[in-house]
Short mmCIF file of N, CA and C in Angstrom, two decimals:
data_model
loop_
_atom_site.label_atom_id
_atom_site.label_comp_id
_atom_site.label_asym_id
_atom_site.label_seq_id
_atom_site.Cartn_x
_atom_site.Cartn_y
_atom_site.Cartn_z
N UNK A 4 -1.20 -27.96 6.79
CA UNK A 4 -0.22 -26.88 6.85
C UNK A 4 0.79 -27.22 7.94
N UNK A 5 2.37 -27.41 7.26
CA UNK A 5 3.26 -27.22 8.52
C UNK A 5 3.77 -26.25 8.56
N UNK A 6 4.67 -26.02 9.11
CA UNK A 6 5.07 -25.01 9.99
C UNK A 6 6.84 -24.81 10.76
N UNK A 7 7.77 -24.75 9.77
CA UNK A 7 8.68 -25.12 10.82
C UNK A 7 9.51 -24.40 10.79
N UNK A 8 9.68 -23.94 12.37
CA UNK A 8 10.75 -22.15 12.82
C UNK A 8 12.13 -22.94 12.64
N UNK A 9 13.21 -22.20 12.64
CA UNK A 9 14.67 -22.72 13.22
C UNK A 9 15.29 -21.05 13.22
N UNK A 10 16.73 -21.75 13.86
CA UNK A 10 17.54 -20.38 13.77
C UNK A 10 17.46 -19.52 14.97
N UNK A 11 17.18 -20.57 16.24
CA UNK A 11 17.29 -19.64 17.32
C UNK A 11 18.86 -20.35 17.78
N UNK A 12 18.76 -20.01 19.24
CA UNK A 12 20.72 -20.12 20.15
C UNK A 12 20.78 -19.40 21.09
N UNK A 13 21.87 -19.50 21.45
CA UNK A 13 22.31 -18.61 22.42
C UNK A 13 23.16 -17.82 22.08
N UNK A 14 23.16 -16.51 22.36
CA UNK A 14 23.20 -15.50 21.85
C UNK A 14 23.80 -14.44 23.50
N UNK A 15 25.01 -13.29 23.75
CA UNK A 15 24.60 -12.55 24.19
C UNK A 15 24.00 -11.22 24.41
N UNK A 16 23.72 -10.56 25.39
CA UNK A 16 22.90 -9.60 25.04
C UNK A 16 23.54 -8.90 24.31
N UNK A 17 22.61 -7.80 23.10
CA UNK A 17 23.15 -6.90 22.40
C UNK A 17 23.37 -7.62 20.97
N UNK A 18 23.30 -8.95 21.10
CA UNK A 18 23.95 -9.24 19.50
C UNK A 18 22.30 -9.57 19.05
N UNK A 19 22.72 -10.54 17.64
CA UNK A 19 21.25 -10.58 17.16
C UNK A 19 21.24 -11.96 16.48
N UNK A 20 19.95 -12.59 16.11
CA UNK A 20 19.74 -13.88 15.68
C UNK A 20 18.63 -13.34 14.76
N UNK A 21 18.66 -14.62 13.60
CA UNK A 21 17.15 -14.34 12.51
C UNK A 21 16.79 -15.54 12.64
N UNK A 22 15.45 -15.42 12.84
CA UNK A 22 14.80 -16.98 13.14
C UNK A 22 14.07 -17.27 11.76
N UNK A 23 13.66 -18.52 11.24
CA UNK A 23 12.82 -18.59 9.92
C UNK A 23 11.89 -19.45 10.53
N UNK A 24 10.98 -19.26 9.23
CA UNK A 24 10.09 -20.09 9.44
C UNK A 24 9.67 -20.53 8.45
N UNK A 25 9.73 -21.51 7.79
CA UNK A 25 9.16 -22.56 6.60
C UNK A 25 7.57 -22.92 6.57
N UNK A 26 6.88 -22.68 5.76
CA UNK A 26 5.62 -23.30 5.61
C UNK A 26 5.82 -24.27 4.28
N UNK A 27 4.97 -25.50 4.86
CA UNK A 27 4.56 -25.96 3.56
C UNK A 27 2.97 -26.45 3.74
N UNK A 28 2.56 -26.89 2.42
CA UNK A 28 1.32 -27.38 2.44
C UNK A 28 0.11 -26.95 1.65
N UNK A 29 0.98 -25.47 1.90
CA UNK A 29 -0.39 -24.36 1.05
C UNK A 29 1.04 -23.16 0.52
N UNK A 30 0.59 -22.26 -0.52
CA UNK A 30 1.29 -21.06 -0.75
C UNK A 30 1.21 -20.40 -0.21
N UNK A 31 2.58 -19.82 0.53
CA UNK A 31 2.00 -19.31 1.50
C UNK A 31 1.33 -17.66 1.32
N UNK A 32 1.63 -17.17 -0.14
CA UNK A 32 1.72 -15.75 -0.13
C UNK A 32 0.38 -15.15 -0.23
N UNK A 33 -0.74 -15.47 0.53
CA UNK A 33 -1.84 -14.98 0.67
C UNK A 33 -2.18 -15.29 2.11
N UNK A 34 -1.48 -15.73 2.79
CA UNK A 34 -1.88 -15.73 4.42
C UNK A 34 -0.75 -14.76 5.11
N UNK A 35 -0.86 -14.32 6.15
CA UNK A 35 -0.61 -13.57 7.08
C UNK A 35 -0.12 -14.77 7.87
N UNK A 36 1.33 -14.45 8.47
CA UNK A 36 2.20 -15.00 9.22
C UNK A 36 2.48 -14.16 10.90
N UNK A 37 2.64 -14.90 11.67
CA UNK A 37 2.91 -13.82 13.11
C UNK A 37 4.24 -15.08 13.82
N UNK A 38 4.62 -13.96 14.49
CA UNK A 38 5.64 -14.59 15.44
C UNK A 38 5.04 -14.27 17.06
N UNK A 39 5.41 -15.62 17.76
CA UNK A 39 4.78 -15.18 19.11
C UNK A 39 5.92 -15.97 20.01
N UNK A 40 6.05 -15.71 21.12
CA UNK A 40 7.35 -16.70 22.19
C UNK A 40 6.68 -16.61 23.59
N UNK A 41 6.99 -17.64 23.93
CA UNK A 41 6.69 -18.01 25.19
C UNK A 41 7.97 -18.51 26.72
N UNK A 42 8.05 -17.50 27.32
CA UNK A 42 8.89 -17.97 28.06
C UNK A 42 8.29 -18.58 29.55
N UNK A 43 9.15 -19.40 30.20
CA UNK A 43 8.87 -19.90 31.48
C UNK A 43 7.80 -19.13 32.35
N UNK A 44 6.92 -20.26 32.33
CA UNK A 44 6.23 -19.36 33.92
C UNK A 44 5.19 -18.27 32.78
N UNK A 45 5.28 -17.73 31.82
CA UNK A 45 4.64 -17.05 31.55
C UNK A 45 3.57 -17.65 30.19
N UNK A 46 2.29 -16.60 29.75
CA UNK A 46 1.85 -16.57 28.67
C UNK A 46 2.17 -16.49 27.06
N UNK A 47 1.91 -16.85 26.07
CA UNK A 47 2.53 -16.67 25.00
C UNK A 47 1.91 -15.55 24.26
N UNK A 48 3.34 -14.88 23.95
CA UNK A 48 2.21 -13.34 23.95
C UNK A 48 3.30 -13.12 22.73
N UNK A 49 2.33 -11.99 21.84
CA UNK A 49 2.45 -11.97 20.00
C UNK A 49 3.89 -10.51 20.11
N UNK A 50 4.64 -11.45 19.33
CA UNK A 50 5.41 -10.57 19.08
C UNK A 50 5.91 -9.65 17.88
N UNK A 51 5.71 -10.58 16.65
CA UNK A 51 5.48 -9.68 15.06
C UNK A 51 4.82 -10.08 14.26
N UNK A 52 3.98 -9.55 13.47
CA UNK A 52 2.99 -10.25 12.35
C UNK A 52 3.25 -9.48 10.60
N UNK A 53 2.91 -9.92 9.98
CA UNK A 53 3.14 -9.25 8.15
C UNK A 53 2.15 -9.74 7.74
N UNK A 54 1.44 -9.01 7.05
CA UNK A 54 0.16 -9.56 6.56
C UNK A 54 0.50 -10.41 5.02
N UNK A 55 -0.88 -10.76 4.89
CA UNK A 55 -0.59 -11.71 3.43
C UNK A 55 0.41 -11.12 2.61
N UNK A 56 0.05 -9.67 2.14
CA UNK A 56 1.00 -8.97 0.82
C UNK A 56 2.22 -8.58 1.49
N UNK A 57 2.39 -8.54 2.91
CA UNK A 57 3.92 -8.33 2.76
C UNK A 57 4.29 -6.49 3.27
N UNK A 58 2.85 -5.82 3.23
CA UNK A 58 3.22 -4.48 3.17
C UNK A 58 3.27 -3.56 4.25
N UNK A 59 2.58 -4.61 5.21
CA UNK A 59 2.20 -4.44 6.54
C UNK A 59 2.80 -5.39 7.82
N UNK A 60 3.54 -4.57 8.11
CA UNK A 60 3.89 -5.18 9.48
C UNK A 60 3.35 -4.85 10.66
N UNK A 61 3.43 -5.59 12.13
CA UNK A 61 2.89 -5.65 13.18
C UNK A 61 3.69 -6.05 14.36
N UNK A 62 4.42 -4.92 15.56
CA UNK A 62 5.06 -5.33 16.05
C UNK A 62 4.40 -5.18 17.60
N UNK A 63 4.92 -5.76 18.66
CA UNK A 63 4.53 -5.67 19.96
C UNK A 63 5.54 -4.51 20.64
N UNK A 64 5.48 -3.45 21.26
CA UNK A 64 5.95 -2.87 21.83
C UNK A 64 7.08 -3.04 22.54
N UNK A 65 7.37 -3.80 23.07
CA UNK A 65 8.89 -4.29 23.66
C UNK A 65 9.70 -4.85 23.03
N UNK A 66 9.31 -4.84 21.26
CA UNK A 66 10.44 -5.45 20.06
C UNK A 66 10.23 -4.39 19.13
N UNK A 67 9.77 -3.06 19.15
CA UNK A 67 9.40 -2.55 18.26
C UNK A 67 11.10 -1.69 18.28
N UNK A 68 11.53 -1.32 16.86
CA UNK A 68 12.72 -0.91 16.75
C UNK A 68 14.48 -2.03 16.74
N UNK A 69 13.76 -3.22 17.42
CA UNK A 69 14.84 -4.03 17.57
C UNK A 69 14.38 -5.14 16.33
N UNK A 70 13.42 -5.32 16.15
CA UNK A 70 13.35 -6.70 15.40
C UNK A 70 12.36 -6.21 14.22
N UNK A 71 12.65 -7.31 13.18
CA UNK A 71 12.29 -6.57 11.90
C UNK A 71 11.85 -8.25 11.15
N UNK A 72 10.46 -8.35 10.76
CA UNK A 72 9.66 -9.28 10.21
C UNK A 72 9.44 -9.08 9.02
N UNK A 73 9.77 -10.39 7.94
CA UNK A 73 9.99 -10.21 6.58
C UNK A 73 9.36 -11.46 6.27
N UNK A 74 9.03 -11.35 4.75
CA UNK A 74 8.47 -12.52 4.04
C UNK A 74 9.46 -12.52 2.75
N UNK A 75 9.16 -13.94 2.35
CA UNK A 75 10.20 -14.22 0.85
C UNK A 75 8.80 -15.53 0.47
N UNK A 76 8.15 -14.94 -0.31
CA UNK A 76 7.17 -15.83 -1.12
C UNK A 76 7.67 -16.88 -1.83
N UNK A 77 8.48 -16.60 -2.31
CA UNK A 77 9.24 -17.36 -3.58
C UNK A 77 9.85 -18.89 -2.59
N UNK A 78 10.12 -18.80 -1.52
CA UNK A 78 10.91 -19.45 -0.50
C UNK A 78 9.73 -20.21 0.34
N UNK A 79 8.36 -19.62 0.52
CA UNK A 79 7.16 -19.72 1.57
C UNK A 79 8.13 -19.68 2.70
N UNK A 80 8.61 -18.68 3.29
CA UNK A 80 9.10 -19.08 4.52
C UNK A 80 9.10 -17.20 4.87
N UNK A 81 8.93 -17.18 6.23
CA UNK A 81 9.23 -15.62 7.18
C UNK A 81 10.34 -15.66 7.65
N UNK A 82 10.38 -14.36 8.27
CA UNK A 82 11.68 -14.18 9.32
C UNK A 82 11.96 -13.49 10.10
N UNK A 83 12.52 -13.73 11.04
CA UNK A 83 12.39 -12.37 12.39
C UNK A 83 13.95 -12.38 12.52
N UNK A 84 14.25 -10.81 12.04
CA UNK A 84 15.58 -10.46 12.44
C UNK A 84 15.59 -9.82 13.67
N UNK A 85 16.30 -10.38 14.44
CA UNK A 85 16.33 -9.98 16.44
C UNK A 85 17.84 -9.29 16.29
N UNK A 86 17.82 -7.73 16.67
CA UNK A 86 18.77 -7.38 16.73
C UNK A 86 18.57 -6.79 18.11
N UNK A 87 19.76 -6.47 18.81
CA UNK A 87 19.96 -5.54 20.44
C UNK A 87 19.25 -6.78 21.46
N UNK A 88 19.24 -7.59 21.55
CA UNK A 88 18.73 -8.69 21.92
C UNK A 88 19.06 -7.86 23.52
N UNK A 89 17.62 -8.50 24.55
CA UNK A 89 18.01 -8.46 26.08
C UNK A 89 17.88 -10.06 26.71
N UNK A 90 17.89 -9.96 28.13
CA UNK A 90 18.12 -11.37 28.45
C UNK A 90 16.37 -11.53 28.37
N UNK A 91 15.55 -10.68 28.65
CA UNK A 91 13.81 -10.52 28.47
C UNK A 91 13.42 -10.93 27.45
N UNK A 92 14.51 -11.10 26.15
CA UNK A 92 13.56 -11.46 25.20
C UNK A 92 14.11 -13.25 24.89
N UNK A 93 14.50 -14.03 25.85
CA UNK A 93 14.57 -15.44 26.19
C UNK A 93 13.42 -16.03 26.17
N UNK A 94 13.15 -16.70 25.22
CA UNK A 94 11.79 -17.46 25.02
C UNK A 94 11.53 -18.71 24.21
N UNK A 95 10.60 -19.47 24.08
CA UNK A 95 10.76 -20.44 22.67
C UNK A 95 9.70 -19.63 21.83
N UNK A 96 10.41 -19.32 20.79
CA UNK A 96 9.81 -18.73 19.94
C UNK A 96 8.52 -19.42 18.70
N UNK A 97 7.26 -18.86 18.04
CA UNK A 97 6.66 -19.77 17.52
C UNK A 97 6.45 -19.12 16.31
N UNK A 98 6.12 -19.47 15.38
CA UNK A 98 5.18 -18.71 14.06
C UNK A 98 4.12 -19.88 13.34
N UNK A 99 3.23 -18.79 13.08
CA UNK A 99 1.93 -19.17 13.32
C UNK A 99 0.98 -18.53 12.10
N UNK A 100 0.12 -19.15 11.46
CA UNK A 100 -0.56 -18.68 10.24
C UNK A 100 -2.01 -18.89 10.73
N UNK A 101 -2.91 -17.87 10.22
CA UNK A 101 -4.55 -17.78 9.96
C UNK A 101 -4.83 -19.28 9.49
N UNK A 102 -6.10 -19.71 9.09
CA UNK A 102 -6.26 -20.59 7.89
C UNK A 102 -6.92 -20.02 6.60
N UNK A 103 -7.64 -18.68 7.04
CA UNK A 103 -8.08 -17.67 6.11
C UNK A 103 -7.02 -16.86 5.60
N UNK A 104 -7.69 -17.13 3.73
CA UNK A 104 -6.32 -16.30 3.26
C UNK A 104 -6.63 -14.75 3.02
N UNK A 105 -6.02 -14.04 2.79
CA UNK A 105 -6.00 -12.23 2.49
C UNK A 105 -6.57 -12.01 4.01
N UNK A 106 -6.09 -12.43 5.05
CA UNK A 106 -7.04 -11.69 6.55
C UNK A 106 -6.75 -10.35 6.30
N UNK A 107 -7.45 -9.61 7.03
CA UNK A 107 -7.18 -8.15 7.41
C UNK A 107 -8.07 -8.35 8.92
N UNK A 108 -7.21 -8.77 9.71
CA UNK A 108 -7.60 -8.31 11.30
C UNK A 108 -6.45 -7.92 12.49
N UNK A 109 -6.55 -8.07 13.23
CA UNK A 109 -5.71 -7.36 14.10
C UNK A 109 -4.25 -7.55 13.84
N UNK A 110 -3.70 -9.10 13.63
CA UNK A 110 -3.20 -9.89 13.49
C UNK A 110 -2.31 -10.13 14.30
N UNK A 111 -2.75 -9.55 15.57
CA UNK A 111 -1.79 -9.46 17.23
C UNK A 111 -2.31 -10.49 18.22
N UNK A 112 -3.74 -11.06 18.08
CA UNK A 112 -3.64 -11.69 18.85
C UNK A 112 -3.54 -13.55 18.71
N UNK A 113 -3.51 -14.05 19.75
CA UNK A 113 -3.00 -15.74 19.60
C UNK A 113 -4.58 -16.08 18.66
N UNK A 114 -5.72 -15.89 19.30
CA UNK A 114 -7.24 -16.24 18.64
C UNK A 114 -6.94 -16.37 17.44
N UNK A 115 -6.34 -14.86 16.63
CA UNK A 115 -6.43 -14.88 14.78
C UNK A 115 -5.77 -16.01 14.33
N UNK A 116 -4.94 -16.87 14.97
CA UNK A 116 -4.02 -17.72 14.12
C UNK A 116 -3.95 -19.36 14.50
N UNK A 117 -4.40 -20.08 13.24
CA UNK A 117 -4.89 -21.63 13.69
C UNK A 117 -3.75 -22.53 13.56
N UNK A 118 -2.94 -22.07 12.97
CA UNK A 118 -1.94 -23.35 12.76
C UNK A 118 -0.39 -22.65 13.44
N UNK A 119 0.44 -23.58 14.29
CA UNK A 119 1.41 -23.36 15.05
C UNK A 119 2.64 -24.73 14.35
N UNK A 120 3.50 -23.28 14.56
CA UNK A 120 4.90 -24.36 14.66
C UNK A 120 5.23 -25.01 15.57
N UNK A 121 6.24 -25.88 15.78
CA UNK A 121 6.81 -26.32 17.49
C UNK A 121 7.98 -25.34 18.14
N UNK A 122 8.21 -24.02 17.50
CA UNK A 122 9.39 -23.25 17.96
C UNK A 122 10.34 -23.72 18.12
N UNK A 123 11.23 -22.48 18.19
CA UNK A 123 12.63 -22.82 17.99
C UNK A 123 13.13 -21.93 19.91
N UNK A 124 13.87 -22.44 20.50
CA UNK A 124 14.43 -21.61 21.68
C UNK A 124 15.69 -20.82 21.79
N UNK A 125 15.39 -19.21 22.02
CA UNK A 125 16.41 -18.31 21.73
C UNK A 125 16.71 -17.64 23.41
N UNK A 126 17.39 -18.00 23.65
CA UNK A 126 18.36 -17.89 25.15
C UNK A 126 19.31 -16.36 24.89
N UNK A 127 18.98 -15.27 25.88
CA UNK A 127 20.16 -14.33 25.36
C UNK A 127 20.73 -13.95 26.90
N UNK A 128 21.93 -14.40 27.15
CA UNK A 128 22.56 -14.37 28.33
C UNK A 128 22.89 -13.07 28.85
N UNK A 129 22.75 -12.44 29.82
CA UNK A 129 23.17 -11.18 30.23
C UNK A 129 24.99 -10.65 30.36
#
């Protein structure tokens, strides 16, 4: 399974970027996809997830209302639309799949998810 984000930049605050993410290897429309970013100095901590069907989303509290996680089966690829962007949400961004398909678990934390992209880095200048 690969894995590959694009579609980050620099950006300033307030505007917005959609990041993708391509899988190949497997279909993807029975696994559960998450987005997670990691900035300097810090931990990589989960920022949106959609489960296999698509019907369920999962956001982290400090993106909830600004950013909006989508699937396109037909494409195998996700997407995180980043709108109201702050300079806080500067990170390299990752997305990341289970290897189990139909999960139903939390799907928030780094543990649930075995396979990683190399991210893409989204800079939002103040």
């Amino acid at each position: 399974v690969q894995l590959q984000a694009s579609g980050g930049g620099l950006v300033q605050a307030g505007g917005s970027l959609r990041l993708s993410c391509a899988a190949s290897g497997r279909t993807s429309s029975t696994y559960a996809m998450g987005w997670f970013r990691q900035a300097p100095g810090k931990e990589r901590e989960f920022v949106a997830a959609i489960n296999w069907s698509g019907d369920t989303t999962y956001y982290a509290d400090s993106v909830k209302g600004r950013f909006t996680v989508s699937r396109d089966n037909a494409k195998n690829t996700i997407y995180l639309q980043m709108n109201r962007l702050k300079p806080e949400d500067t990170a390299v961004y990752y997305c990341a799949t289970p290897w189990r398909p139909y999960y139903s678990g939390r799907h928030t934390s780094r543990g649930e998810y075995d396979y990683w992209g190399l991210g893409t880095q989204v800079t939002v200048s103040s």
